[in-house]
JSON list of C-alpha atoms and ligand atoms in Angstrom, two decimals:
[
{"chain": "A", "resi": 1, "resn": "UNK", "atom": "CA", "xyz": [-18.24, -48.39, -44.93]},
{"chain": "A", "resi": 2, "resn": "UNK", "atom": "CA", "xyz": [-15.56, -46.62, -43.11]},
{"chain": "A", "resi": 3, "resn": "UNK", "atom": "CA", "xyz": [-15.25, -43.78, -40.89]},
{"chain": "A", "resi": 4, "resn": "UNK", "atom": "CA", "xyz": [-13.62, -40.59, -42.29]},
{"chain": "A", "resi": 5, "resn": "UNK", "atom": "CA", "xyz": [-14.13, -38.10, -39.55]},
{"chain": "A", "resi": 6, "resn": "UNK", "atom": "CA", "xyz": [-11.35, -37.49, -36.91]},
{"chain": "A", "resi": 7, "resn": "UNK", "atom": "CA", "xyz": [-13.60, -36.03, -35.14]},
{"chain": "A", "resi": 8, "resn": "UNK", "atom": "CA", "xyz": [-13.47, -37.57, -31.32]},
{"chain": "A", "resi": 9, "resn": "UNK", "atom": "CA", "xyz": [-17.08, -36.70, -30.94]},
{"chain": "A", "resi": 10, "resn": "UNK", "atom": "CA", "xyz": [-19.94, -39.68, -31.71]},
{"chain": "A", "resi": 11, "resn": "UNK", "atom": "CA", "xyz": [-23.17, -38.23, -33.21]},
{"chain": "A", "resi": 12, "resn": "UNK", "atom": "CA", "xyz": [-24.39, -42.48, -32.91]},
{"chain": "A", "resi": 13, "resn": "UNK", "atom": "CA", "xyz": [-23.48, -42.36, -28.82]},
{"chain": "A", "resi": 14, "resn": "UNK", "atom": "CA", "xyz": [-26.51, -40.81, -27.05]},
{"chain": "A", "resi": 15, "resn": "UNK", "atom": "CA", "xyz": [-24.48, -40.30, -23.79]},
{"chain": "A", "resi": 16, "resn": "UNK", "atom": "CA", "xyz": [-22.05, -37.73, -25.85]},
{"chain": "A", "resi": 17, "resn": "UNK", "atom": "CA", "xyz": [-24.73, -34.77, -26.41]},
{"chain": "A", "resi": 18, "resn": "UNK", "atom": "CA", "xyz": [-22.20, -32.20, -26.17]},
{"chain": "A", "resi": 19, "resn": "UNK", "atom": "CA", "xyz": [-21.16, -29.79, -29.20]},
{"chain": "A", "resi": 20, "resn": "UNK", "atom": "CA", "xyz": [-17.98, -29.47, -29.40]},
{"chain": "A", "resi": 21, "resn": "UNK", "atom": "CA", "xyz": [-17.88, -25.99, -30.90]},
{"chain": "A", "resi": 22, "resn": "UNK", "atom": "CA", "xyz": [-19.90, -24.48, -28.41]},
{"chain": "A", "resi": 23, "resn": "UNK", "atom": "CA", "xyz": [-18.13, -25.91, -25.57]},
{"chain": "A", "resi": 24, "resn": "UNK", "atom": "CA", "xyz": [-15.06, -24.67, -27.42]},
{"chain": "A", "resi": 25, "resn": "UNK", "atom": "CA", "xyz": [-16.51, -21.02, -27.80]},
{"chain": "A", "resi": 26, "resn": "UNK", "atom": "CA", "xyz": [-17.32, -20.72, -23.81]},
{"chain": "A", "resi": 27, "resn": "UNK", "atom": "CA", "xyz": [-14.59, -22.28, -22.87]},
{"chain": "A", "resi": 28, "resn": "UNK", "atom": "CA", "xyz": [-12.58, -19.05, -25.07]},
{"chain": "A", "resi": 29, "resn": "UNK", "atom": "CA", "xyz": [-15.01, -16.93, -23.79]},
{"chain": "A", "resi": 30, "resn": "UNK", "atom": "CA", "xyz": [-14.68, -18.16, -19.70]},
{"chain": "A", "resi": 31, "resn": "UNK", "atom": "CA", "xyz": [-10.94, -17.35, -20.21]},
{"chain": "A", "resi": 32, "resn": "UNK", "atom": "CA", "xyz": [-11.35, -14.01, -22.16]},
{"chain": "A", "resi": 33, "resn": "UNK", "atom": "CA", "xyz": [-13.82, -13.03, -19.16]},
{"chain": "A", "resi": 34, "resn": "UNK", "atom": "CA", "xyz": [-11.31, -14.14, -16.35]},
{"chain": "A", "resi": 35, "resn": "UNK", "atom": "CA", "xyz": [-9.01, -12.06, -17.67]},
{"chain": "A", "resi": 36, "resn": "UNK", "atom": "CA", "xyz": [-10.77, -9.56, -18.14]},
{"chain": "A", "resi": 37, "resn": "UNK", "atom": "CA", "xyz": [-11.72, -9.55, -14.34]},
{"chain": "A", "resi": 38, "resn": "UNK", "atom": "CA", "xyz": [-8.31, -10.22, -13.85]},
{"chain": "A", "resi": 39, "resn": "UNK", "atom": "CA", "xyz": [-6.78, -6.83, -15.30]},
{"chain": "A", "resi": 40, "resn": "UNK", "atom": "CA", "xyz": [-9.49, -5.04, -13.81]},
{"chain": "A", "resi": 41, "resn": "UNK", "atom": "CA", "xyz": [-9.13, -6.28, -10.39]},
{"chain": "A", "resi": 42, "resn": "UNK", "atom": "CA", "xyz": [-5.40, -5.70, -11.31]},
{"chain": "A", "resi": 43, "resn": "UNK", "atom": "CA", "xyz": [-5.72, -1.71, -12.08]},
{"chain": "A", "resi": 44, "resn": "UNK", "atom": "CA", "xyz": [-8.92, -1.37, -9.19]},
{"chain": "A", "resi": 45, "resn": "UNK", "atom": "CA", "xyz": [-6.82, -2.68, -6.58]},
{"chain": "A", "resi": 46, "resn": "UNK", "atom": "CA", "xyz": [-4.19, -0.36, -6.37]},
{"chain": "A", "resi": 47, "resn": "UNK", "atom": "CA", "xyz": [-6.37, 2.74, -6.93]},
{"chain": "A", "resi": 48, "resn": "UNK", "atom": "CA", "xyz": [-8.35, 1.65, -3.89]},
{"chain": "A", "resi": 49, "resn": "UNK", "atom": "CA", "xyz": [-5.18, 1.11, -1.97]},
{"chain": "A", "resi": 50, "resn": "UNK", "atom": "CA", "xyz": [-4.07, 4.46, -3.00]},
{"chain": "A", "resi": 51, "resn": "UNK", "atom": "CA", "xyz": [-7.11, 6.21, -1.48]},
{"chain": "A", "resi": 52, "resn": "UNK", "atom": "CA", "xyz": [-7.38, 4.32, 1.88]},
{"chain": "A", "resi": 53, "resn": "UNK", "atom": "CA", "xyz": [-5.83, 6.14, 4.50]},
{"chain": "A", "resi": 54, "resn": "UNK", "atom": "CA", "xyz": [-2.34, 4.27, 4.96]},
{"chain": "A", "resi": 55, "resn": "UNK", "atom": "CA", "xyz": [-2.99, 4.38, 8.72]},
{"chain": "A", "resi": 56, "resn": "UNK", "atom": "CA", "xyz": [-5.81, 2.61, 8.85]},
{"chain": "A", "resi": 57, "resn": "UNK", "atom": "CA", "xyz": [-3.70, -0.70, 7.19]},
{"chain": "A", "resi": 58, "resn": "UNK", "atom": "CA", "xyz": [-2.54, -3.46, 8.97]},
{"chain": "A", "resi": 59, "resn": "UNK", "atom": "CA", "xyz": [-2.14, -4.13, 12.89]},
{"chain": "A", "resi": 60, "resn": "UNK", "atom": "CA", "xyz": [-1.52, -2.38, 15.70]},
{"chain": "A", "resi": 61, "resn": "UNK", "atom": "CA", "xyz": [0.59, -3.29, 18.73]},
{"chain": "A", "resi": 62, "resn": "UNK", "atom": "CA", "xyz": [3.55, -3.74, 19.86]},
{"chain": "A", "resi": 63, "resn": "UNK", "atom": "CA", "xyz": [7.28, -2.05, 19.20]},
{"chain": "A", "resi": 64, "resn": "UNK", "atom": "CA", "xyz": [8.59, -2.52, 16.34]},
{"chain": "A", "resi": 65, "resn": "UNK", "atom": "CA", "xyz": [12.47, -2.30, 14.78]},
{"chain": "A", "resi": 66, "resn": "UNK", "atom": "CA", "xyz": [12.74, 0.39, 12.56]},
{"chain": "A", "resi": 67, "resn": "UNK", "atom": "CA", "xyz": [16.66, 0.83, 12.56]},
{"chain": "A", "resi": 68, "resn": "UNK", "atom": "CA", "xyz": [19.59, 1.53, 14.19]},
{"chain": "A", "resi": 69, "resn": "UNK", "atom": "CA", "xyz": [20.42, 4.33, 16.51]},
{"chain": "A", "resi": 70, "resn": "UNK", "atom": "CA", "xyz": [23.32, 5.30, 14.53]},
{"chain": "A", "resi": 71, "resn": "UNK", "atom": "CA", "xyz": [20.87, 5.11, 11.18]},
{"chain": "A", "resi": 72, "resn": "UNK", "atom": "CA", "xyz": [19.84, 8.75, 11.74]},
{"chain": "A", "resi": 73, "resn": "UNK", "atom": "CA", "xyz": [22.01, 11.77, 12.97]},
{"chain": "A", "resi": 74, "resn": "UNK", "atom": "CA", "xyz": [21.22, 14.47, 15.24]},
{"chain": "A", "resi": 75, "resn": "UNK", "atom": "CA", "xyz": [18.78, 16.66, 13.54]},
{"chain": "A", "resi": 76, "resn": "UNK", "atom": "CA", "xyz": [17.82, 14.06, 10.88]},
{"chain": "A", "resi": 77, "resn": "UNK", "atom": "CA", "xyz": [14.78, 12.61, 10.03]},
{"chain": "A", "resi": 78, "resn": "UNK", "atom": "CA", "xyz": [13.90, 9.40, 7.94]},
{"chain": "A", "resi": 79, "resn": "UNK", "atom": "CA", "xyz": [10.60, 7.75, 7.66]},
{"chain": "A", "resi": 80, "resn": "UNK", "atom": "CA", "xyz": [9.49, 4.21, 8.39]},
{"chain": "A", "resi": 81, "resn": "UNK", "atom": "CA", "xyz": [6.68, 2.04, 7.41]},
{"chain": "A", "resi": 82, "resn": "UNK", "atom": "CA", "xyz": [5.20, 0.26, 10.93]},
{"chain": "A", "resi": 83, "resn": "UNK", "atom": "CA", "xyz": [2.27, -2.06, 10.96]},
{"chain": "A", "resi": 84, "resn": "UNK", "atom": "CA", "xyz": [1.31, -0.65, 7.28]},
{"chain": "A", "resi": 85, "resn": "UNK", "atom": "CA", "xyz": [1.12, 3.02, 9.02]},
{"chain": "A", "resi": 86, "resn": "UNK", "atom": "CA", "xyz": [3.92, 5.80, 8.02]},
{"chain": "A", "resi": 87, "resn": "UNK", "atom": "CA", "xyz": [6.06, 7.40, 10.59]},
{"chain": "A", "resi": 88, "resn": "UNK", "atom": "CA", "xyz": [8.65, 10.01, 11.02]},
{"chain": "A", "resi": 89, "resn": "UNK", "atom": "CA", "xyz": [11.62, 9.20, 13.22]},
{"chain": "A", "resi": 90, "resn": "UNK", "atom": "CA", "xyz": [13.05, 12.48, 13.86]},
{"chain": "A", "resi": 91, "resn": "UNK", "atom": "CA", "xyz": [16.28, 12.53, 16.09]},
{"chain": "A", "resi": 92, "resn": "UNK", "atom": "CA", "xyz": [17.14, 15.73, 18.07]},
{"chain": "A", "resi": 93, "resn": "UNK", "atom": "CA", "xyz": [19.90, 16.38, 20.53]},
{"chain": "A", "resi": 94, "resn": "UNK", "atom": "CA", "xyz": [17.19, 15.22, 23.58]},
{"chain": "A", "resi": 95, "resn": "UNK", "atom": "CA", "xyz": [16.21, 11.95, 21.66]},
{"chain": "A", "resi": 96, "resn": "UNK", "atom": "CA", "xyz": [13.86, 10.98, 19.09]},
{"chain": "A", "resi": 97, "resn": "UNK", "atom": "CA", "xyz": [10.60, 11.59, 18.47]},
{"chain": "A", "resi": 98, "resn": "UNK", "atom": "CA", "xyz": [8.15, 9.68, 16.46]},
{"chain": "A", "resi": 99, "resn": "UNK", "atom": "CA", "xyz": [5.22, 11.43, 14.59]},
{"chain": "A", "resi": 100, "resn": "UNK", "atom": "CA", "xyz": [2.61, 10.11, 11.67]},
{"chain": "A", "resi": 101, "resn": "UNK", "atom": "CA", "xyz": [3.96, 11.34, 8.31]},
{"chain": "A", "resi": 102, "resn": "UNK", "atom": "CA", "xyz": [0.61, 11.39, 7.14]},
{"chain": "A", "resi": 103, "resn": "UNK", "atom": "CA", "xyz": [-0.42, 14.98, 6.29]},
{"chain": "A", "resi": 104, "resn": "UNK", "atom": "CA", "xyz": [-4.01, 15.85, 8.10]},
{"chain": "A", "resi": 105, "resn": "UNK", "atom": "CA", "xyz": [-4.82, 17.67, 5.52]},
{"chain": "A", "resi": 106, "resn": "UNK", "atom": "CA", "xyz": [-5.57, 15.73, 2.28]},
{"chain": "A", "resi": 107, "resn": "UNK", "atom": "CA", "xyz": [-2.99, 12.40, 3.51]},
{"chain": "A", "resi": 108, "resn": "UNK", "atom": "CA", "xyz": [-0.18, 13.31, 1.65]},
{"chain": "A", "resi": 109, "resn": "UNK", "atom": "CA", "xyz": [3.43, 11.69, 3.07]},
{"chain": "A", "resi": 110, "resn": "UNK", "atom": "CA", "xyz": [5.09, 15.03, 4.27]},
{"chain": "A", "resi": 111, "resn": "UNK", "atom": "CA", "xyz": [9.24, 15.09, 4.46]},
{"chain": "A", "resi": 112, "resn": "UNK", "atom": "CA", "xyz": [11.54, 16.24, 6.63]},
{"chain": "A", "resi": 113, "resn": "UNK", "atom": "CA", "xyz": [13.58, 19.91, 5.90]},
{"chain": "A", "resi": 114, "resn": "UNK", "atom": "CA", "xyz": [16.58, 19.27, 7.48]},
{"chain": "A", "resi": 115, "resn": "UNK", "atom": "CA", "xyz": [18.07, 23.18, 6.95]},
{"chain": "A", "resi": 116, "resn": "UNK", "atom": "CA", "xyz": [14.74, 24.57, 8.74]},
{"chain": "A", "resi": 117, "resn": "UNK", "atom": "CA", "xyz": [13.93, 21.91, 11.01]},
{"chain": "A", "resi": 118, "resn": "UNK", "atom": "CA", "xyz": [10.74, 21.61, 9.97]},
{"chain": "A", "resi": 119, "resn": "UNK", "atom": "CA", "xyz": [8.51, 18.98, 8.58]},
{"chain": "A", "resi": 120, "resn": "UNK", "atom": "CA", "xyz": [6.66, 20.09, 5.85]},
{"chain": "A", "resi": 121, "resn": "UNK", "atom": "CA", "xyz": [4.06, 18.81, 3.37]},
{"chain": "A", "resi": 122, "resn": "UNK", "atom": "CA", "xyz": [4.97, 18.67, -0.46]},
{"chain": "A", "resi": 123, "resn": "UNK", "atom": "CA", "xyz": [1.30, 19.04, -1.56]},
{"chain": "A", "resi": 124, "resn": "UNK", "atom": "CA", "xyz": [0.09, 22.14, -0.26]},
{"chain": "A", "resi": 125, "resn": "UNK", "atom": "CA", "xyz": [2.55, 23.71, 1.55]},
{"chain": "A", "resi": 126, "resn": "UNK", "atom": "CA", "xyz": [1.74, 22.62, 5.06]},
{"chain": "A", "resi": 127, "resn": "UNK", "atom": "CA", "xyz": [4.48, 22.77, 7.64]},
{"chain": "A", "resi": 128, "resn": "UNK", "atom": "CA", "xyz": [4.62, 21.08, 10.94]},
{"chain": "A", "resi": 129, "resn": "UNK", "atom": "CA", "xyz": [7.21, 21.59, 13.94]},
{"chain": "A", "resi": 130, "resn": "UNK", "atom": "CA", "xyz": [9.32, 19.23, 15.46]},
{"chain": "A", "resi": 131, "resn": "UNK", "atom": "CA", "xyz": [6.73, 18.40, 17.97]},
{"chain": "A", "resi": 132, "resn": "UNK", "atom": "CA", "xyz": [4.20, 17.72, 15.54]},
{"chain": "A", "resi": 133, "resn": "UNK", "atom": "CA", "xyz": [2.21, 21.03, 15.52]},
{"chain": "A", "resi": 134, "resn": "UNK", "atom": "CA", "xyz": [0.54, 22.93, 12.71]},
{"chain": "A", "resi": 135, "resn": "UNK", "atom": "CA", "xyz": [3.29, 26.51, 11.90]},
{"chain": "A", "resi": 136, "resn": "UNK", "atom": "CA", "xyz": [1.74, 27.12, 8.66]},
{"chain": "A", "resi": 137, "resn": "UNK", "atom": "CA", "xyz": [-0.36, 26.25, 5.92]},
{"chain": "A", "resi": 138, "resn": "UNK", "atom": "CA", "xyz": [-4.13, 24.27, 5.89]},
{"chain": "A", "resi": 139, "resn": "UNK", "atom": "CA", "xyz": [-3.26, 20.68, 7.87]},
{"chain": "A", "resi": 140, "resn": "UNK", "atom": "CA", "xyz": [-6.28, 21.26, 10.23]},
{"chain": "A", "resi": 141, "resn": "UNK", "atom": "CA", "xyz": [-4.18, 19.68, 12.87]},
{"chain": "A", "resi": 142, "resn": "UNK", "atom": "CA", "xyz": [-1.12, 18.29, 13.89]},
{"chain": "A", "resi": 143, "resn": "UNK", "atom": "CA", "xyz": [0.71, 15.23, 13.59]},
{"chain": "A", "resi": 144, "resn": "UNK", "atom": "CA", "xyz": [0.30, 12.64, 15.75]},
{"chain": "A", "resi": 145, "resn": "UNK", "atom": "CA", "xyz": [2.70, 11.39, 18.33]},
{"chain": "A", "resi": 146, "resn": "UNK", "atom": "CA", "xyz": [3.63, 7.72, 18.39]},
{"chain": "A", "resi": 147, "resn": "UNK", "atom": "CA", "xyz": [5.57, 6.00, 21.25]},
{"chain": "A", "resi": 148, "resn": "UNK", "atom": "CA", "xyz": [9.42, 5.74, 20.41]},
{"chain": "A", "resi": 149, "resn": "UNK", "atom": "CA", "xyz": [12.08, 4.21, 22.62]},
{"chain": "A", "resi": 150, "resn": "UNK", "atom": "CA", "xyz": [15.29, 2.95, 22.18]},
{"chain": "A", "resi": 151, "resn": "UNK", "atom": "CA", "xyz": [16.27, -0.74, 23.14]},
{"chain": "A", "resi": 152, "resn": "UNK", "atom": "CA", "xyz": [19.91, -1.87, 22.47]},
{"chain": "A", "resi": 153, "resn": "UNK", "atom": "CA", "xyz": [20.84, 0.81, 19.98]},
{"chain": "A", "resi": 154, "resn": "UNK", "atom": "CA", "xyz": [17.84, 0.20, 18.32]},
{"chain": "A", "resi": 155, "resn": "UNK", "atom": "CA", "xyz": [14.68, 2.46, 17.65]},
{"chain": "A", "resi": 156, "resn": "UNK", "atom": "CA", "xyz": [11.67, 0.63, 18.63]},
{"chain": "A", "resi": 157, "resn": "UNK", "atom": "CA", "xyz": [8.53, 2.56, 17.53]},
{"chain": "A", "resi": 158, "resn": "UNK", "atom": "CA", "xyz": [4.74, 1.45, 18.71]},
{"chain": "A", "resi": 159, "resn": "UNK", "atom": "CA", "xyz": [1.78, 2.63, 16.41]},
{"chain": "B", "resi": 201, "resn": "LIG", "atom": "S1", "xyz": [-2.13, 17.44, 2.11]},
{"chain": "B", "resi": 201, "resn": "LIG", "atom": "FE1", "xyz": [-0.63, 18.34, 3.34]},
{"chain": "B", "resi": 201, "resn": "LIG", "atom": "S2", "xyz": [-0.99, 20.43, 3.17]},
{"chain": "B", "resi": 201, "resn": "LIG", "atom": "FE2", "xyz": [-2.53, 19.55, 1.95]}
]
């Protein structure tokens, strides 16, 4: 009598109580539920992210490098990313001046208007002067200072 069945599972061994189908089916379904998790975590992730106050991410401390002296001209502005918080170098004829380019009034990143020497707010219309105080608009307050300095021809900003 021979043995037809390819089969690599032995009904005769009583060590081998396993069904093969079954362990099949949840091994599928352990991988279909990973990722799953795995697209969800993948879409929550950045939402969350998105809503956490960008200041409140990553360390404080020390100065950091955010560019030459020559990177910005009088009466320019660019923004920086430091220690996960975002910051507006501005450079005027006295120096520069670093400021939080976070919005107080809902968070948005506010830019820098160059022709009015103003920074302003793209969401709502909020305008800030070059120190960093509310002109116009509903930011209940201004923007913050930050310590700039520069070391070397370079900007060295602490947050
Ligand atoms: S978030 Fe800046 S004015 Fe509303």
């Amino acid at each position: 009598m021979t043995k037809e069945n390819n089969s690599t599972h032995d009904d005769q061994n009583p060590s081998c109580k396993i069904n093969p189908e079954l362990s099949r089916r949840d091994f599928i379904g352990t991988v279909i539920r990973i990722g799953m998790l795995a697209t969800l975590a993948g879409m929550v992730y950045p939402a969350l992210s998105y809503l956490a106050p960008i200041t409140k991410r990553g360390p404080a401390g020390g100065l950091s490098d955010v560019g030459a002296v020559d990177d910005i001209a009088v009466g320019d502005a660019k923004k920086v990313i430091v220690a996960g918080s975002a910051v507006m170098i501005i450079r005027t004829a006295q120096g520069f001046k670093a400021l939080s380019a976070v919005c107080t009034h809902l968070g948005c990143l506010v830019g820098w208007e160059k022709a009015r020497q103003q920074i302003v707010c793209p969401c709502h219309g909020g305008t800030f002067d070059i120190e960093g105080k509310v002109v116009s608009g509903p930011p209940p307050k201004g923007l913050p200072p930050h310590d700039v300095s520069v070391i070397n021809g370079r900007i060295m900003v602490k947050v």
